[in-house]
């Protein structure tokens, strides 16, 4: 004798199977042709305001559209005496720290975000006060593609 629910059992198993498939770790997806670019592109660049002789930070997203990986070796600017690539991390004691990163790999067909709480560019001993609405030039030096200068707006 069939019960009212016996017709729903196959549907329930199908739904569980589909849900389990969706919960697996997401695989990198190829970029659609409309999103394809060329070389290394820098997007969403910005820097924090800061006082002369103090510090600031710059953030952006690097996207490598090439078939070969590249490496960000250094960043330069006239706006600071010292420029370092840093990453934020959590210590064993649960405190937040920053450490210098000598270079950053930018894999082919991938993006690397420089953001608050992660990779970022430290601008140390600012040569000028950076106020919201100003902009600075950063030169990013890559191992394979060479140097690229970008204009970075200062904002909160």
Coordinates of N, CA and C in Angstrom, one line a residue:
X1 N 0.8 -1.2 0.0 CA 0.0 0.0 0.0 C 0.9 1.2 0.0
X2 N 0.6 2.1 -0.9 CA 1.4 3.3 -1.0 C 0.9 4.4 -0.1
X3 N 1.8 5.1 0.5 CA 1.4 6.2 1.3 C 1.5 7.5 0.5
X4 N 1.0 8.5 1.0 CA 1.0 9.8 0.4 C 2.5 10.3 0.2
X5 N 3.4 9.9 1.1 CA 4.7 10.4 1.1 C 5.6 9.5 0.2
X6 N 5.2 8.4 -0.2 CA 6.1 7.5 -1.0 C 6.4 8.1 -2.4
X7 N 5.6 8.9 -2.9 CA 5.8 9.6 -4.2 C 6.9 10.7 -4.0
X8 N 7.1 11.2 -2.8 CA 8.0 12.3 -2.6 C 9.4 11.9 -2.3
X9 N 9.6 10.6 -1.9 CA 10.9 10.1 -1.5 C 12.0 10.3 -2.6
X10 N 11.7 9.9 -3.8 CA 12.7 10.1 -4.9 C 13.0 11.6 -5.1
X11 N 12.0 12.4 -5.0 CA 12.3 13.9 -5.1 C 13.1 14.4 -4.0
X12 N 12.9 13.9 -2.8 CA 13.7 14.3 -1.6 C 15.2 13.9 -1.8
X13 N 15.4 12.7 -2.3 CA 16.8 12.2 -2.5 C 17.5 13.0 -3.6
X14 N 16.7 13.4 -4.6 CA 17.3 14.2 -5.7 C 17.7 15.6 -5.2
X15 N 16.8 16.2 -4.3 CA 17.1 17.5 -3.8 C 18.4 17.4 -2.9
X16 N 18.5 16.4 -2.1 CA 19.7 16.2 -1.2 C 20.9 16.1 -2.0
X17 N 20.9 15.3 -3.1 CA 22.0 15.1 -4.0 C 22.4 16.5 -4.6
X18 N 21.5 17.3 -5.0 CA 21.8 18.6 -5.6 C 22.4 19.5 -4.6
X19 N 21.8 19.5 -3.4 CA 22.3 20.4 -2.3 C 23.8 20.0 -2.0
X20 N 24.0 18.7 -1.9 CA 25.4 18.3 -1.5 C 26.4 18.7 -2.6
X21 N 26.0 18.7 -3.9 CA 26.9 19.1 -4.9 C 27.2 20.6 -4.9
X22 N 26.2 21.4 -4.4 CA 26.4 22.8 -4.3 C 27.3 23.2 -3.2
X23 N 27.5 22.4 -2.2 CA 28.2 22.7 -1.0 C 29.7 22.4 -1.2
X24 N 30.1 21.8 -2.3 CA 31.5 21.5 -2.5 C 32.3 22.8 -2.7
X25 N 33.6 22.8 -2.4 CA 34.4 24.0 -2.6 C 34.4 24.5 -4.0
X26 N 34.2 25.8 -4.2 CA 34.1 26.4 -5.5 C 35.4 26.4 -6.3
X27 N 35.3 25.9 -7.5 CA 36.5 25.9 -8.4 C 36.7 27.2 -9.1
X28 N 37.9 27.6 -9.4 CA 38.1 28.8 -10.2 C 37.4 28.6 -11.6
X29 N 36.8 29.7 -12.0 CA 36.1 29.7 -13.2 C 36.9 30.5 -14.3
X30 N 36.9 30.0 -15.5 CA 37.5 30.8 -16.6 C 36.7 32.1 -16.7
X31 N 37.4 33.2 -17.1 CA 36.7 34.5 -17.2 C 36.0 34.5 -18.5
X32 N 34.8 35.0 -18.5 CA 34.0 35.1 -19.8 C 34.8 36.0 -20.8
X33 N 34.6 35.8 -22.1 CA 35.3 36.6 -23.1 C 35.1 38.1 -22.9
X34 N 33.9 38.5 -22.5 CA 33.7 39.9 -22.3 C 34.5 40.5 -21.2
X35 N 35.0 39.7 -20.3 CA 35.8 40.2 -19.2 C 37.3 40.1 -19.4
X36 N 37.7 39.6 -20.6 CA 39.1 39.4 -20.8 C 39.8 40.7 -21.0
X37 N 41.0 40.8 -20.5 CA 41.8 42.0 -20.6 C 43.1 41.6 -21.2
X38 N 44.1 42.4 -20.9 CA 45.4 42.1 -21.5 C 46.5 42.5 -20.4
X39 N 47.5 41.7 -20.2 CA 48.6 41.9 -19.3 C 48.1 42.0 -17.9
X40 N 48.7 42.9 -17.1 CA 48.3 43.1 -15.7 C 47.5 44.3 -15.6
X41 N 46.3 44.2 -15.1 CA 45.4 45.4 -14.9 C 45.3 45.7 -13.4
X42 N 45.2 47.0 -13.1 CA 45.0 47.4 -11.7 C 43.7 48.1 -11.6
X43 N 42.8 47.6 -10.7 CA 41.5 48.2 -10.5 C 41.3 48.5 -9.0
X44 N 40.3 49.4 -8.8 CA 39.8 49.8 -7.5 C 40.9 50.3 -6.6
X45 N 41.8 51.1 -7.2 CA 43.0 51.6 -6.4 C 42.5 52.8 -5.6
X46 N 43.0 52.8 -4.3 CA 42.8 54.0 -3.4 C 43.8 54.0 -2.3
X47 N 44.0 55.1 -1.7 CA 45.0 55.3 -0.6 C 44.3 56.0 0.5
X48 N 44.7 55.8 1.7 CA 44.2 56.4 2.9 C 44.8 57.8 3.1
X49 N 44.0 58.7 3.6 CA 44.6 60.0 4.0 C 45.7 59.8 5.1
X50 N 46.6 60.8 5.1 CA 47.7 60.7 6.1 C 48.4 62.0 6.2
X51 N 49.0 62.2 7.4 CA 49.8 63.5 7.6 C 51.3 63.3 7.2
X52 N 51.9 64.4 6.7 CA 53.3 64.4 6.4 C 54.1 63.8 7.5
X53 N 55.1 63.0 7.2 CA 56.0 62.3 8.1 C 55.3 61.2 8.8
X54 N 54.1 60.8 8.5 CA 53.4 59.7 9.1 C 53.2 58.6 8.1
X55 N 52.3 57.7 8.3 CA 52.1 56.6 7.4 C 50.7 56.6 6.8
X56 N 50.6 55.9 5.7 CA 49.3 55.7 5.0 C 49.4 54.3 4.3
X57 N 48.4 53.9 3.6 CA 48.4 52.6 2.9 C 47.6 52.7 1.6
X58 N 48.0 51.9 0.7 CA 47.3 51.9 -0.6 C 46.7 50.5 -0.9
X59 N 45.6 50.4 -1.6 CA 44.9 49.2 -1.8 C 44.5 49.1 -3.3
X60 N 44.4 48.0 -3.9 CA 43.9 47.8 -5.2 C 43.7 46.3 -5.5
X61 N 43.3 46.0 -6.7 CA 43.2 44.6 -7.1 C 44.1 44.4 -8.4
X62 N 45.0 43.5 -8.4 CA 45.8 43.1 -9.5 C 45.2 41.9 -10.2
X63 N 45.0 42.1 -11.5 CA 44.5 41.0 -12.3 C 45.5 40.7 -13.5
X64 N 45.9 39.4 -13.5 CA 46.8 39.0 -14.6 C 46.0 38.2 -15.7
X65 N 45.8 38.9 -16.8 CA 45.1 38.3 -17.9 C 46.0 37.4 -18.8
X66 N 47.3 37.5 -18.6 CA 48.3 36.7 -19.4 C 48.2 35.2 -19.1
X67 N 48.8 34.4 -20.0 CA 48.9 33.0 -19.8 C 50.0 32.6 -18.9
X68 N 50.9 33.5 -18.5 CA 52.1 33.3 -17.7 C 51.9 34.0 -16.3
X69 N 52.3 33.4 -15.2 CA 52.3 34.2 -14.0 C 53.3 35.3 -14.0
X70 N 53.1 36.3 -13.1 CA 54.0 37.4 -13.0 C 54.2 37.6 -11.5
X71 N 55.2 38.4 -11.1 CA 55.5 38.7 -9.7 C 55.7 40.2 -9.5
X72 N 54.9 40.7 -8.5 CA 55.1 42.1 -8.1 C 56.3 42.2 -7.2
X73 N 57.3 42.9 -7.7 CA 58.6 42.9 -6.9 C 58.7 44.1 -6.0
X74 N 58.1 45.3 -6.4 CA 58.2 46.4 -5.5 C 57.2 47.5 -6.0
X75 N 57.0 48.5 -5.1 CA 56.2 49.6 -5.4 C 56.9 50.9 -5.1
X76 N 56.8 51.9 -5.9 CA 57.5 53.2 -5.7 C 56.6 54.3 -5.8
X77 N 56.9 55.4 -5.0 CA 56.1 56.6 -5.1 C 56.9 57.8 -4.6
X78 N 56.7 59.0 -5.1 CA 57.3 60.2 -4.5 C 56.6 60.7 -3.3
X79 N 55.5 60.1 -3.0 CA 54.6 60.6 -1.9 C 55.1 60.1 -0.5
X80 N 56.1 59.1 -0.5 CA 56.6 58.6 0.8 C 58.1 58.3 0.6
X81 N 58.8 58.4 1.7 CA 60.3 58.0 1.7 C 60.5 56.5 1.6
X82 N 59.6 55.7 2.2 CA 59.8 54.3 2.1 C 58.4 53.7 1.7
X83 N 58.5 52.7 0.8 CA 57.3 52.0 0.4 C 57.5 50.5 0.6
X84 N 56.6 49.8 1.3 CA 56.8 48.4 1.5 C 55.5 47.7 1.2
X85 N 55.6 46.4 0.7 CA 54.4 45.6 0.6 C 54.3 44.8 1.9
X86 N 53.1 44.9 2.5 CA 52.9 44.2 3.8 C 51.7 43.3 3.6
X87 N 51.6 42.4 4.6 CA 50.4 41.6 4.8 C 50.0 41.6 6.3
X88 N 48.7 41.6 6.5 CA 48.2 41.6 7.9 C 48.1 40.1 8.2
X89 N 48.2 39.8 9.5 CA 48.1 38.4 10.0 C 47.6 38.4 11.5
X90 N 47.2 37.3 11.9 CA 46.8 37.1 13.3 C 47.8 36.3 14.0
X91 N 48.3 36.8 15.2 CA 49.4 36.1 15.9 C 48.7 34.9 16.7
X92 N 49.5 34.0 17.3 CA 49.0 32.9 18.1 C 48.2 33.5 19.3
X93 N 48.5 34.7 19.7 CA 47.8 35.3 20.9 C 46.6 35.9 20.5
X94 N 46.2 35.9 19.2 CA 45.0 36.6 18.7 C 45.1 38.0 18.3
X95 N 46.4 38.5 18.3 CA 46.6 39.9 18.0 C 46.9 40.1 16.5
X96 N 46.5 41.3 16.0 CA 46.8 41.5 14.6 C 48.2 42.1 14.4
X97 N 48.9 41.7 13.4 CA 50.2 42.2 13.1 C 50.4 42.4 11.6
X98 N 51.5 43.0 11.2 CA 51.8 43.2 9.8 C 53.3 42.8 9.6
X99 N 53.5 42.2 8.5 CA 54.9 41.8 8.1 C 55.2 42.2 6.7
X100 N 56.4 42.5 6.4 CA 56.9 42.8 5.1 C 56.9 41.6 4.2
X101 N 56.5 41.8 3.0 CA 56.4 40.7 2.0 C 57.4 41.2 0.9
X102 N 58.4 40.3 0.5 CA 59.4 40.7 -0.4 C 58.9 40.7 -1.9
X103 N 57.9 39.9 -2.2 CA 57.3 39.9 -3.5 C 55.9 39.2 -3.5
X104 N 55.1 39.4 -4.5 CA 53.8 38.9 -4.5 C 53.6 38.2 -5.9
X105 N 53.3 36.9 -5.9 CA 53.0 36.1 -7.1 C 51.6 36.5 -7.6
X106 N 51.5 36.8 -8.9 CA 50.2 37.0 -9.5 C 50.0 35.9 -10.5
X107 N 49.3 34.9 -10.2 CA 49.1 33.7 -11.1 C 48.4 34.2 -12.4
X108 N 48.6 33.4 -13.4 CA 48.0 33.7 -14.7 C 46.5 33.5 -14.5
X109 N 45.7 34.4 -15.3 CA 44.3 34.3 -15.3 C 43.7 34.4 -13.9
X110 N 44.3 35.2 -13.0 CA 43.8 35.3 -11.6 C 43.9 36.7 -11.1
X111 N 43.3 37.0 -10.0 CA 43.3 38.3 -9.4 C 43.9 38.2 -8.0
X112 N 44.6 39.2 -7.5 CA 45.2 39.2 -6.2 C 44.7 40.6 -5.6
X113 N 43.9 40.5 -4.5 CA 43.4 41.7 -3.9 C 44.4 42.3 -2.9
X114 N 44.6 43.5 -2.9 CA 45.4 44.3 -1.9 C 44.3 45.0 -1.1
X115 N 44.0 44.6 0.1 CA 42.8 45.2 0.8 C 43.1 45.3 2.3
X116 N 42.3 46.1 3.0 CA 42.4 46.2 4.4 C 42.4 44.8 5.1
X117 N 43.3 44.5 6.0 CA 43.3 43.2 6.6 C 44.0 42.2 5.9
X118 N 44.6 42.5 4.8 CA 45.3 41.5 3.9 C 46.6 42.1 3.4
X119 N 46.9 41.8 2.1 CA 48.0 42.4 1.4 C 47.7 43.9 1.3
X120 N 48.7 44.8 1.4 CA 48.5 46.2 1.2 C 49.9 46.8 1.0
X121 N 49.9 48.1 0.5 CA 51.1 48.8 0.3 C 51.2 49.8 1.4
X122 N 52.3 49.8 2.2 CA 52.5 50.7 3.3 C 53.3 51.9 2.7
X123 N 52.8 53.1 2.9 CA 53.5 54.3 2.6 C 54.0 54.9 3.9
X124 N 55.3 54.9 4.1 CA 56.0 55.2 5.3 C 56.7 56.5 5.2
X125 N 56.6 57.4 6.2 CA 57.2 58.7 6.2 C 56.7 59.5 4.9
X126 N 55.4 59.8 4.9 CA 54.8 60.6 3.8 C 55.6 61.9 3.6
X127 N 55.9 62.2 2.4 CA 56.6 63.4 2.0 C 55.6 64.6 1.9
X128 N 54.3 64.3 2.0 CA 53.3 65.4 1.9 C 52.1 64.8 2.7
X129 N 51.2 65.8 3.1 CA 49.9 65.4 3.7 C 49.0 64.9 2.6
X130 N 48.4 63.7 2.8 CA 47.4 63.2 1.8 C 46.0 63.4 2.4
X131 N 45.2 64.2 1.6 CA 43.9 64.5 2.0 C 42.9 63.9 1.1
X132 N 41.7 63.7 1.6 CA 40.7 63.1 0.7 C 40.5 64.0 -0.5
X133 N 40.4 63.4 -1.7 CA 40.3 64.2 -2.9 C 41.7 64.3 -3.6
X134 N 42.8 64.2 -2.9 CA 44.1 64.2 -3.6 C 44.3 62.9 -4.3
X135 N 45.4 62.9 -5.1 CA 45.8 61.6 -5.7 C 47.3 61.5 -5.7
X136 N 47.8 60.3 -5.8 CA 49.3 60.1 -5.8 C 49.5 59.1 -7.0
X137 N 50.8 59.1 -7.5 CA 51.2 58.1 -8.4 C 51.9 57.0 -7.7
X138 N 51.6 55.7 -8.1 CA 52.4 54.5 -7.6 C 52.9 53.9 -8.9
X139 N 54.2 53.4 -8.8 CA 54.8 52.6 -9.9 C 54.9 51.2 -9.3
X140 N 54.3 50.3 -10.0 CA 54.3 48.9 -9.6 C 55.3 48.2 -10.6
X141 N 56.3 47.5 -10.0 CA 57.4 46.9 -10.7 C 57.2 45.4 -10.7
X142 N 57.0 44.8 -11.9 CA 56.8 43.4 -12.1 C 58.0 42.7 -12.7
X143 N 58.2 41.5 -12.4 CA 59.3 40.7 -12.9 C 59.2 40.5 -14.4
X144 N 58.1 40.2 -14.9 CA 57.9 39.8 -16.3 C 57.4 41.0 -17.2
X145 N 56.5 41.7 -16.7 CA 55.9 42.8 -17.6 C 56.4 44.2 -17.3
X146 N 57.4 44.3 -16.4 CA 58.0 45.6 -16.2 C 57.2 46.5 -15.3
X147 N 57.4 47.8 -15.5 CA 56.8 48.8 -14.6 C 55.5 49.4 -15.1
X148 N 54.6 49.6 -14.2 CA 53.3 50.2 -14.6 C 53.0 51.3 -13.5
X149 N 52.7 52.5 -14.0 CA 52.4 53.6 -13.1 C 50.9 53.9 -13.1
X150 N 50.3 54.0 -11.9 CA 48.9 54.2 -11.8 C 48.7 55.4 -10.9
X151 N 47.6 56.1 -11.2 CA 47.2 57.3 -10.3 C 46.1 56.7 -9.3
X152 N 46.4 57.0 -8.1 CA 45.6 56.5 -7.0 C 44.9 57.6 -6.2
X153 N 43.6 57.6 -6.2 CA 42.9 58.6 -5.4 C 43.0 58.4 -3.9
X154 N 43.0 59.5 -3.1 CA 43.0 59.4 -1.7 C 41.6 59.6 -1.2
X155 N 41.2 58.6 -0.4 CA 39.8 58.7 0.1 C 39.7 57.9 1.5
X156 N 38.6 58.1 2.1 CA 38.4 57.3 3.4 C 37.8 56.0 3.1

